[in-house]
Short mmCIF file of N, CA and C in Angstrom, two decimals:
data_model
loop_
_atom_site.label_atom_id
_atom_site.label_comp_id
_atom_site.label_asym_id
_atom_site.label_seq_id
_atom_site.Cartn_x
_atom_site.Cartn_y
_atom_site.Cartn_z
N PHE A 388 89.36 -9.16 160.86
CA PHE A 388 88.32 -9.56 159.92
C PHE A 388 86.94 -9.09 160.39
N ILE A 389 86.67 -9.17 161.65
CA ILE A 389 85.39 -8.74 162.21
C ILE A 389 85.23 -7.23 162.06
N GLY A 390 86.31 -6.50 162.19
CA GLY A 390 86.25 -5.04 162.06
C GLY A 390 85.76 -4.61 160.69
N ASN A 391 86.16 -5.32 159.65
CA ASN A 391 85.71 -5.00 158.30
C ASN A 391 84.22 -5.24 158.13
N LEU A 392 83.69 -6.24 158.81
CA LEU A 392 82.25 -6.50 158.73
C LEU A 392 81.42 -5.42 159.40
N SER A 393 82.01 -4.74 160.38
CA SER A 393 81.25 -3.67 161.04
C SER A 393 80.99 -2.52 160.08
N VAL A 394 81.86 -2.36 159.11
CA VAL A 394 81.63 -1.33 158.08
C VAL A 394 80.41 -1.70 157.26
N LEU A 395 80.27 -2.98 156.93
CA LEU A 395 79.10 -3.43 156.19
C LEU A 395 77.83 -3.26 157.00
N ARG A 396 77.91 -3.47 158.30
CA ARG A 396 76.74 -3.27 159.16
C ARG A 396 76.35 -1.79 159.19
N ALA A 397 77.34 -0.92 159.10
CA ALA A 397 77.06 0.52 159.11
C ALA A 397 76.31 0.95 157.85
N LEU A 398 76.42 0.16 156.79
CA LEU A 398 75.73 0.49 155.54
C LEU A 398 74.21 0.34 155.67
N ARG A 399 73.75 -0.23 156.80
CA ARG A 399 72.31 -0.34 157.02
C ARG A 399 71.65 1.04 157.05
N ILE A 400 72.43 2.05 157.34
CA ILE A 400 71.87 3.41 157.37
C ILE A 400 71.31 3.80 156.01
N LEU A 401 71.77 3.13 154.95
CA LEU A 401 71.27 3.43 153.60
C LEU A 401 69.80 3.07 153.43
N ARG A 402 69.22 2.36 154.40
CA ARG A 402 67.79 2.05 154.34
C ARG A 402 66.94 3.31 154.32
N VAL A 403 67.50 4.37 154.85
CA VAL A 403 66.78 5.65 154.87
C VAL A 403 66.46 6.09 153.45
N LEU A 404 67.26 5.67 152.48
CA LEU A 404 67.04 6.05 151.09
C LEU A 404 65.71 5.51 150.55
N ARG A 405 65.09 4.55 151.24
CA ARG A 405 63.79 4.07 150.81
C ARG A 405 62.75 5.17 150.84
N LEU A 406 62.97 6.16 151.70
CA LEU A 406 62.04 7.29 151.77
C LEU A 406 61.91 7.99 150.42
N LEU A 407 62.98 7.95 149.62
CA LEU A 407 62.95 8.61 148.32
C LEU A 407 61.88 8.02 147.42
N SER A 408 61.60 6.75 147.56
CA SER A 408 60.59 6.14 146.70
C SER A 408 59.20 6.17 147.32
N VAL A 409 59.10 6.41 148.61
CA VAL A 409 57.81 6.39 149.29
C VAL A 409 57.13 7.75 149.25
N VAL A 410 57.87 8.81 149.52
CA VAL A 410 57.29 10.15 149.60
C VAL A 410 57.16 10.72 148.19
N PRO A 411 55.94 11.11 147.76
CA PRO A 411 55.74 11.59 146.38
C PRO A 411 56.57 12.83 146.03
N GLN A 412 56.73 13.74 146.97
CA GLN A 412 57.51 14.94 146.67
C GLN A 412 58.98 14.60 146.39
N PHE A 413 59.50 13.61 147.11
CA PHE A 413 60.87 13.18 146.86
C PHE A 413 60.99 12.59 145.46
N ARG A 414 59.97 11.81 145.07
CA ARG A 414 60.01 11.20 143.74
C ARG A 414 60.02 12.26 142.65
N VAL A 415 59.26 13.35 142.85
CA VAL A 415 59.24 14.42 141.85
C VAL A 415 60.63 15.05 141.72
N VAL A 416 61.26 15.29 142.85
CA VAL A 416 62.59 15.91 142.83
C VAL A 416 63.61 14.97 142.19
N ILE A 417 63.59 13.71 142.58
CA ILE A 417 64.56 12.75 142.04
C ILE A 417 64.34 12.54 140.54
N SER A 418 63.07 12.41 140.12
CA SER A 418 62.82 12.22 138.69
C SER A 418 63.21 13.47 137.91
N GLY A 419 62.97 14.65 138.48
CA GLY A 419 63.41 15.89 137.82
C GLY A 419 64.92 15.96 137.68
N PHE A 420 65.61 15.50 138.70
CA PHE A 420 67.07 15.48 138.64
C PHE A 420 67.55 14.53 137.54
N PHE A 421 66.98 13.33 137.48
CA PHE A 421 67.40 12.36 136.46
C PHE A 421 67.03 12.83 135.05
N ARG A 422 65.89 13.52 134.91
CA ARG A 422 65.53 14.06 133.59
C ARG A 422 66.51 15.13 133.14
N SER A 423 67.09 15.84 134.09
CA SER A 423 67.95 16.97 133.75
C SER A 423 69.42 16.57 133.60
N LEU A 424 69.75 15.30 133.73
CA LEU A 424 71.16 14.90 133.69
C LEU A 424 71.87 15.30 132.40
N SER A 425 71.21 15.16 131.25
CA SER A 425 71.88 15.53 130.00
C SER A 425 72.16 17.03 129.96
N GLY A 426 71.21 17.82 130.41
CA GLY A 426 71.43 19.27 130.47
C GLY A 426 72.50 19.64 131.47
N LEU A 427 72.51 18.94 132.61
CA LEU A 427 73.53 19.20 133.62
C LEU A 427 74.93 18.86 133.11
N VAL A 428 75.03 17.78 132.36
CA VAL A 428 76.33 17.40 131.79
C VAL A 428 76.79 18.46 130.79
N ALA A 429 75.88 18.97 129.98
CA ALA A 429 76.24 20.01 129.01
C ALA A 429 76.71 21.29 129.70
N VAL A 430 75.93 21.73 130.68
CA VAL A 430 76.31 22.96 131.40
C VAL A 430 77.60 22.73 132.18
N GLY A 431 77.73 21.55 132.79
CA GLY A 431 78.97 21.23 133.50
C GLY A 431 80.18 21.21 132.58
N GLY A 432 80.00 20.71 131.37
CA GLY A 432 81.09 20.71 130.40
C GLY A 432 81.51 22.12 130.03
N ILE A 433 80.54 22.98 129.82
CA ILE A 433 80.86 24.39 129.52
C ILE A 433 81.57 25.03 130.70
N LEU A 434 81.11 24.72 131.90
CA LEU A 434 81.74 25.28 133.10
C LEU A 434 83.18 24.80 133.24
N ILE A 435 83.43 23.54 132.94
CA ILE A 435 84.80 23.01 133.01
C ILE A 435 85.69 23.69 131.98
N ILE A 436 85.16 23.92 130.79
CA ILE A 436 85.95 24.62 129.75
C ILE A 436 86.28 26.04 130.21
N ILE A 437 85.28 26.73 130.77
CA ILE A 437 85.52 28.10 131.26
C ILE A 437 86.56 28.09 132.38
N LEU A 438 86.45 27.12 133.30
CA LEU A 438 87.43 27.02 134.38
C LEU A 438 88.83 26.75 133.83
N TYR A 439 88.93 25.85 132.87
CA TYR A 439 90.24 25.51 132.31
C TYR A 439 90.88 26.71 131.60
N VAL A 440 90.10 27.38 130.76
CA VAL A 440 90.63 28.54 130.04
C VAL A 440 91.03 29.64 131.02
N SER A 441 90.20 29.86 132.02
CA SER A 441 90.50 30.89 133.01
C SER A 441 91.72 30.52 133.84
N ALA A 442 91.89 29.24 134.15
CA ALA A 442 93.06 28.81 134.93
C ALA A 442 94.35 29.00 134.14
N VAL A 443 94.31 28.68 132.86
CA VAL A 443 95.50 28.90 132.02
C VAL A 443 95.81 30.40 131.97
N LEU A 444 94.78 31.20 131.77
CA LEU A 444 94.97 32.65 131.70
C LEU A 444 95.48 33.20 133.03
N ALA A 445 94.89 32.76 134.14
CA ALA A 445 95.30 33.25 135.46
C ALA A 445 96.71 32.81 135.80
N SER A 446 97.08 31.59 135.44
CA SER A 446 98.45 31.15 135.74
C SER A 446 99.47 31.95 134.93
N LYS A 447 99.11 32.34 133.71
CA LYS A 447 100.02 33.16 132.91
C LYS A 447 100.08 34.60 133.43
N LEU A 448 98.94 35.12 133.88
CA LEU A 448 98.90 36.51 134.34
C LEU A 448 99.48 36.67 135.74
N PHE A 449 99.10 35.78 136.67
CA PHE A 449 99.42 36.00 138.08
C PHE A 449 100.35 34.94 138.67
N GLY A 450 100.72 33.92 137.91
CA GLY A 450 101.50 32.80 138.44
C GLY A 450 102.89 33.16 138.89
N ASP A 451 103.53 34.12 138.25
CA ASP A 451 104.90 34.46 138.62
C ASP A 451 104.98 35.13 139.99
N ARG A 452 104.02 35.97 140.34
CA ARG A 452 104.04 36.68 141.62
C ARG A 452 103.30 35.92 142.72
N PHE A 453 102.38 35.04 142.34
CA PHE A 453 101.58 34.29 143.32
C PHE A 453 101.59 32.80 142.98
N PRO A 454 102.76 32.16 143.14
CA PRO A 454 102.86 30.75 142.76
C PRO A 454 102.01 29.82 143.64
N GLU A 455 101.75 30.23 144.89
CA GLU A 455 100.93 29.38 145.76
C GLU A 455 99.46 29.36 145.33
N LEU A 456 99.02 30.40 144.62
CA LEU A 456 97.63 30.45 144.14
C LEU A 456 97.50 30.07 142.68
N PHE A 457 98.43 30.53 141.85
CA PHE A 457 98.30 30.35 140.41
C PHE A 457 99.55 29.77 139.74
N GLY A 458 100.46 29.20 140.52
CA GLY A 458 101.74 28.74 139.98
C GLY A 458 101.61 27.60 138.97
N THR A 459 100.79 26.63 139.26
CA THR A 459 100.58 25.51 138.34
C THR A 459 99.11 25.50 137.92
N LEU A 460 98.83 24.71 136.91
CA LEU A 460 97.45 24.62 136.44
C LEU A 460 96.52 24.05 137.52
N PRO A 461 96.88 22.97 138.24
CA PRO A 461 96.00 22.50 139.30
C PRO A 461 95.78 23.52 140.41
N GLN A 462 96.84 24.26 140.77
CA GLN A 462 96.68 25.30 141.79
C GLN A 462 95.75 26.40 141.29
N ALA A 463 95.90 26.79 140.05
CA ALA A 463 95.04 27.82 139.49
C ALA A 463 93.60 27.33 139.40
N LEU A 464 93.40 26.07 139.02
CA LEU A 464 92.03 25.51 138.98
C LEU A 464 91.40 25.52 140.36
N PHE A 465 92.16 25.12 141.37
CA PHE A 465 91.61 25.11 142.72
C PHE A 465 91.30 26.52 143.20
N THR A 466 92.20 27.46 142.94
CA THR A 466 91.97 28.85 143.34
C THR A 466 90.74 29.42 142.64
N LEU A 467 90.60 29.13 141.36
CA LEU A 467 89.43 29.64 140.63
C LEU A 467 88.15 28.95 141.09
N PHE A 468 88.23 27.68 141.48
CA PHE A 468 87.05 27.02 142.05
C PHE A 468 86.66 27.70 143.35
N GLN A 469 87.64 28.03 144.17
CA GLN A 469 87.39 28.77 145.40
C GLN A 469 86.79 30.13 145.09
N LEU A 470 87.28 30.77 144.06
CA LEU A 470 86.76 32.05 143.63
C LEU A 470 85.32 31.91 143.13
N MET A 471 85.03 30.83 142.41
CA MET A 471 83.69 30.61 141.87
C MET A 471 82.68 30.38 143.00
N THR A 472 83.10 29.71 144.07
CA THR A 472 82.19 29.47 145.18
C THR A 472 82.10 30.66 146.13
N LEU A 473 82.87 31.70 145.85
CA LEU A 473 82.90 32.94 146.62
C LEU A 473 83.38 32.73 148.06
N GLU A 474 84.19 31.71 148.28
CA GLU A 474 84.68 31.40 149.61
C GLU A 474 85.96 32.20 149.87
N ALA A 475 85.87 33.20 150.72
CA ALA A 475 87.00 34.05 151.14
C ALA A 475 87.79 34.59 149.96
N TRP A 476 87.11 34.90 148.89
CA TRP A 476 87.81 35.31 147.68
C TRP A 476 88.40 36.71 147.79
N THR A 477 87.80 37.58 148.58
CA THR A 477 88.35 38.94 148.67
C THR A 477 89.60 38.98 149.52
N SER A 478 89.59 38.34 150.68
CA SER A 478 90.73 38.44 151.59
C SER A 478 91.90 37.55 151.18
N GLU A 479 91.62 36.36 150.65
CA GLU A 479 92.69 35.41 150.36
C GLU A 479 93.18 35.46 148.91
N ILE A 480 92.33 35.92 147.99
CA ILE A 480 92.72 35.86 146.57
C ILE A 480 92.79 37.25 145.96
N ALA A 481 91.67 37.94 145.92
CA ALA A 481 91.58 39.17 145.13
C ALA A 481 92.45 40.30 145.68
N ARG A 482 92.37 40.60 146.96
CA ARG A 482 93.11 41.75 147.50
C ARG A 482 94.63 41.57 147.39
N PRO A 483 95.17 40.41 147.74
CA PRO A 483 96.63 40.26 147.55
C PRO A 483 97.07 40.40 146.09
N VAL A 484 96.29 39.81 145.18
CA VAL A 484 96.66 39.88 143.76
C VAL A 484 96.50 41.31 143.26
N MET A 485 95.44 41.98 143.69
CA MET A 485 95.23 43.36 143.25
C MET A 485 96.30 44.32 143.82
N GLY A 486 96.95 43.93 144.92
CA GLY A 486 98.06 44.73 145.44
C GLY A 486 99.22 44.75 144.45
N ALA A 487 99.43 43.64 143.76
CA ALA A 487 100.52 43.57 142.79
C ALA A 487 100.05 43.94 141.39
N TYR A 488 98.81 43.59 141.07
CA TYR A 488 98.24 43.87 139.74
C TYR A 488 96.95 44.67 139.93
N PRO A 489 97.01 46.00 139.83
CA PRO A 489 95.84 46.83 140.14
C PRO A 489 94.62 46.56 139.25
N TYR A 490 94.83 46.09 138.04
CA TYR A 490 93.69 45.84 137.15
C TYR A 490 93.22 44.38 137.18
N ALA A 491 93.67 43.61 138.16
CA ALA A 491 93.25 42.22 138.30
C ALA A 491 91.77 42.11 138.64
N TRP A 492 91.19 43.17 139.19
CA TRP A 492 89.77 43.14 139.55
C TRP A 492 88.91 42.87 138.32
N ILE A 493 89.36 43.31 137.16
CA ILE A 493 88.59 43.07 135.92
C ILE A 493 88.48 41.57 135.68
N PHE A 494 89.59 40.85 135.80
CA PHE A 494 89.57 39.41 135.61
C PHE A 494 88.66 38.74 136.64
N PHE A 495 88.82 39.12 137.92
CA PHE A 495 88.05 38.48 138.98
C PHE A 495 86.55 38.74 138.84
N ILE A 496 86.18 39.96 138.56
CA ILE A 496 84.76 40.29 138.43
C ILE A 496 84.15 39.58 137.22
N LEU A 497 84.84 39.59 136.09
CA LEU A 497 84.33 38.88 134.92
C LEU A 497 84.20 37.38 135.18
N PHE A 498 85.19 36.81 135.84
CA PHE A 498 85.15 35.39 136.15
C PHE A 498 83.96 35.07 137.06
N ILE A 499 83.76 35.86 138.09
CA ILE A 499 82.65 35.62 139.01
C ILE A 499 81.31 35.80 138.30
N LEU A 500 81.20 36.82 137.47
CA LEU A 500 79.94 37.03 136.75
C LEU A 500 79.62 35.86 135.83
N VAL A 501 80.64 35.37 135.13
CA VAL A 501 80.40 34.28 134.18
C VAL A 501 80.14 32.96 134.89
N THR A 502 80.95 32.63 135.89
CA THR A 502 80.81 31.32 136.52
C THR A 502 79.73 31.29 137.59
N THR A 503 79.82 32.16 138.56
CA THR A 503 78.91 32.08 139.69
C THR A 503 77.51 32.52 139.33
N PHE A 504 77.38 33.66 138.74
CA PHE A 504 76.05 34.21 138.52
C PHE A 504 75.39 33.71 137.24
N THR A 505 76.16 33.27 136.28
CA THR A 505 75.56 32.81 135.04
C THR A 505 75.50 31.29 134.97
N MET A 506 76.64 30.64 135.03
CA MET A 506 76.68 29.19 134.83
C MET A 506 76.00 28.42 135.96
N LEU A 507 76.24 28.80 137.21
CA LEU A 507 75.61 28.07 138.31
C LEU A 507 74.11 28.29 138.33
N ASN A 508 73.67 29.48 137.99
CA ASN A 508 72.22 29.70 137.89
C ASN A 508 71.64 28.94 136.72
N LEU A 509 72.41 28.76 135.67
CA LEU A 509 71.97 27.94 134.54
C LEU A 509 71.81 26.48 134.96
N LEU A 510 72.71 25.99 135.79
CA LEU A 510 72.57 24.64 136.34
C LEU A 510 71.27 24.50 137.12
N ILE A 511 71.00 25.47 137.96
CA ILE A 511 69.77 25.45 138.75
C ILE A 511 68.56 25.53 137.83
N GLY A 512 68.63 26.36 136.81
CA GLY A 512 67.51 26.50 135.87
C GLY A 512 67.22 25.21 135.13
N VAL A 513 68.25 24.45 134.77
CA VAL A 513 68.05 23.18 134.07
C VAL A 513 67.30 22.21 134.96
N VAL A 514 67.69 22.13 136.23
CA VAL A 514 67.03 21.20 137.16
C VAL A 514 65.58 21.63 137.41
N VAL A 515 65.37 22.92 137.64
CA VAL A 515 64.00 23.40 137.91
C VAL A 515 63.12 23.18 136.70
N SER A 516 63.63 23.45 135.51
CA SER A 516 62.85 23.23 134.29
C SER A 516 62.45 21.77 134.15
N SER A 517 63.37 20.87 134.41
CA SER A 517 63.07 19.44 134.32
C SER A 517 62.04 19.03 135.36
N MET A 518 62.13 19.60 136.56
CA MET A 518 61.14 19.28 137.59
C MET A 518 59.76 19.79 137.20
N GLN A 519 59.69 20.97 136.59
CA GLN A 519 58.40 21.50 136.14
C GLN A 519 57.83 20.65 135.02
N GLU A 520 58.67 20.20 134.10
CA GLU A 520 58.20 19.33 133.02
C GLU A 520 57.66 18.02 133.58
N GLY A 521 58.34 17.48 134.58
CA GLY A 521 57.89 16.25 135.22
C GLY A 521 56.56 16.44 135.94
N ALA A 522 56.43 17.56 136.64
CA ALA A 522 55.18 17.84 137.34
C ALA A 522 54.05 18.05 136.34
N ALA A 523 54.33 18.72 135.22
CA ALA A 523 53.30 18.92 134.19
C ALA A 523 52.89 17.59 133.57
N ALA A 524 53.85 16.71 133.35
CA ALA A 524 53.53 15.39 132.79
C ALA A 524 52.68 14.59 133.77
N ASP A 525 53.01 14.67 135.06
CA ASP A 525 52.20 13.99 136.07
C ASP A 525 50.78 14.55 136.12
N GLN A 526 50.65 15.88 136.02
CA GLN A 526 49.32 16.49 136.02
C GLN A 526 48.53 16.07 134.80
N GLU A 527 49.17 15.99 133.65
CA GLU A 527 48.48 15.57 132.43
C GLU A 527 48.03 14.12 132.54
N ALA A 528 48.86 13.29 133.13
CA ALA A 528 48.46 11.89 133.33
C ALA A 528 47.27 11.81 134.28
N THR A 529 47.26 12.63 135.31
CA THR A 529 46.13 12.65 136.23
C THR A 529 44.87 13.14 135.52
N ARG A 530 44.99 14.17 134.69
CA ARG A 530 43.84 14.67 133.93
C ARG A 530 43.30 13.60 132.98
N ALA A 531 44.20 12.85 132.34
CA ALA A 531 43.77 11.78 131.44
C ALA A 531 43.00 10.71 132.20
N LEU A 532 43.46 10.37 133.39
CA LEU A 532 42.75 9.39 134.20
C LEU A 532 41.37 9.90 134.60
N ILE A 533 41.30 11.18 134.95
CA ILE A 533 40.01 11.77 135.33
C ILE A 533 39.06 11.77 134.14
N ARG A 534 39.58 12.13 132.94
CA ARG A 534 38.73 12.11 131.74
C ARG A 534 38.22 10.69 131.45
N ALA A 535 39.09 9.71 131.61
CA ALA A 535 38.68 8.32 131.37
C ALA A 535 37.61 7.89 132.37
N GLU A 536 37.79 8.31 133.61
CA GLU A 536 36.78 7.97 134.63
C GLU A 536 35.46 8.67 134.35
N LEU A 537 35.51 9.91 133.86
CA LEU A 537 34.28 10.64 133.52
C LEU A 537 33.55 9.95 132.37
N VAL A 538 34.28 9.50 131.37
CA VAL A 538 33.68 8.78 130.25
C VAL A 538 33.06 7.49 130.75
N GLN A 539 33.78 6.79 131.61
CA GLN A 539 33.26 5.55 132.17
C GLN A 539 32.01 5.82 133.01
N ASP A 540 32.03 6.90 133.80
CA ASP A 540 30.85 7.26 134.59
C ASP A 540 29.67 7.59 133.69
N ALA A 541 29.92 8.29 132.57
CA ALA A 541 28.84 8.63 131.63
C ALA A 541 28.27 7.36 131.01
N ASN A 542 29.13 6.40 130.67
CA ASN A 542 28.65 5.13 130.12
C ASN A 542 27.82 4.37 131.14
N ILE A 543 28.27 4.37 132.37
CA ILE A 543 27.51 3.69 133.42
C ILE A 543 26.17 4.38 133.63
N THR A 544 26.16 5.71 133.60
CA THR A 544 24.90 6.45 133.76
C THR A 544 23.95 6.13 132.62
N ASP A 545 24.46 6.08 131.39
CA ASP A 545 23.61 5.73 130.25
C ASP A 545 23.05 4.32 130.40
N LYS A 546 23.88 3.39 130.82
CA LYS A 546 23.43 2.01 131.00
C LYS A 546 22.42 1.93 132.14
N LEU A 547 22.65 2.69 133.19
CA LEU A 547 21.71 2.70 134.30
C LEU A 547 20.37 3.27 133.87
N ALA A 548 20.38 4.32 133.04
CA ALA A 548 19.13 4.88 132.53
C ALA A 548 18.40 3.86 131.66
N ALA A 549 19.17 3.11 130.85
CA ALA A 549 18.54 2.08 130.01
C ALA A 549 17.95 0.98 130.87
N VAL A 550 18.62 0.60 131.94
CA VAL A 550 18.09 -0.43 132.84
C VAL A 550 16.83 0.08 133.53
N GLU A 551 16.85 1.36 133.97
CA GLU A 551 15.67 1.93 134.60
C GLU A 551 14.49 1.96 133.63
N GLN A 552 14.77 2.29 132.38
CA GLN A 552 13.71 2.30 131.36
C GLN A 552 13.17 0.89 131.14
N ALA A 553 14.07 -0.09 131.08
CA ALA A 553 13.65 -1.49 130.90
C ALA A 553 12.84 -1.96 132.09
N LEU A 554 13.22 -1.54 133.30
CA LEU A 554 12.45 -1.90 134.48
C LEU A 554 11.06 -1.25 134.45
N ALA A 555 11.01 0.00 134.00
CA ALA A 555 9.72 0.68 133.90
C ALA A 555 8.84 -0.01 132.87
N ASP A 556 9.43 -0.40 131.73
CA ASP A 556 8.67 -1.13 130.71
C ASP A 556 8.19 -2.47 131.25
N LEU A 557 9.05 -3.15 131.98
CA LEU A 557 8.69 -4.44 132.55
C LEU A 557 7.56 -4.29 133.57
N LYS A 558 7.64 -3.23 134.34
CA LYS A 558 6.59 -2.95 135.32
C LYS A 558 5.26 -2.69 134.63
N ASP A 559 5.34 -1.91 133.53
CA ASP A 559 4.12 -1.62 132.78
C ASP A 559 3.54 -2.90 132.17
N VAL A 560 4.40 -3.76 131.64
CA VAL A 560 3.94 -5.02 131.06
C VAL A 560 3.31 -5.89 132.14
N MET A 561 3.91 -5.91 133.31
CA MET A 561 3.39 -6.71 134.41
C MET A 561 2.04 -6.18 134.88
N GLN A 562 1.83 -4.88 134.77
CA GLN A 562 0.55 -4.29 135.19
C GLN A 562 -0.45 -4.31 134.06
N GLY A 563 -0.04 -4.72 132.91
CA GLY A 563 -0.92 -4.85 131.77
C GLY A 563 -1.10 -3.60 130.97
N LYS A 564 -0.26 -2.63 131.13
CA LYS A 564 -0.40 -1.39 130.38
C LYS A 564 0.29 -1.47 129.03
N GLY A 565 1.22 -2.33 128.88
CA GLY A 565 1.99 -2.38 127.62
C GLY A 565 3.22 -1.56 127.71
N PRO A 566 4.18 -1.81 126.83
CA PRO A 566 5.44 -1.05 126.89
C PRO A 566 5.23 0.38 126.46
N THR A 567 5.99 1.26 127.04
CA THR A 567 5.94 2.67 126.65
C THR A 567 6.83 2.87 125.45
N PRO A 568 6.36 3.75 124.51
CA PRO A 568 7.14 3.94 123.29
C PRO A 568 8.43 4.69 123.52
#
């Protein structure tokens, strides 16, 4: 029973996450990420559809000769995910398959172009765009505060000038000169 409580004590490390709310740059990144969630879900959905269609196609094309890579749909999905991340794709996936299917390079290159270079960059673009929108909104809020302070300063300056004029008039009255027009 005591051993299980030590796991809860280890969760104290999560206190470090407080830094996310304290450091302004972290807040910009986190708010940009949360603003981009709907776009990320959309791009992720498209990516999942592309992976699924490609896995079905790859299992039909290469599954009979390479059952360990493309034999079943889950195996094909995992292999294509490995291919999408570019992790050892030439030595473990592409070259063996191209030995049996010389035109398999067309499938692999098209898949990499669509998933790695297009879809993953689109994911990054959605997050960066949301972060820029958040930073622009923060800048506009800061500008609005500065404009409000400038208006308030102008009002105070006008009131101060009126008080100075009233003091000058009072001084003139006290000296017997009369108020200035």
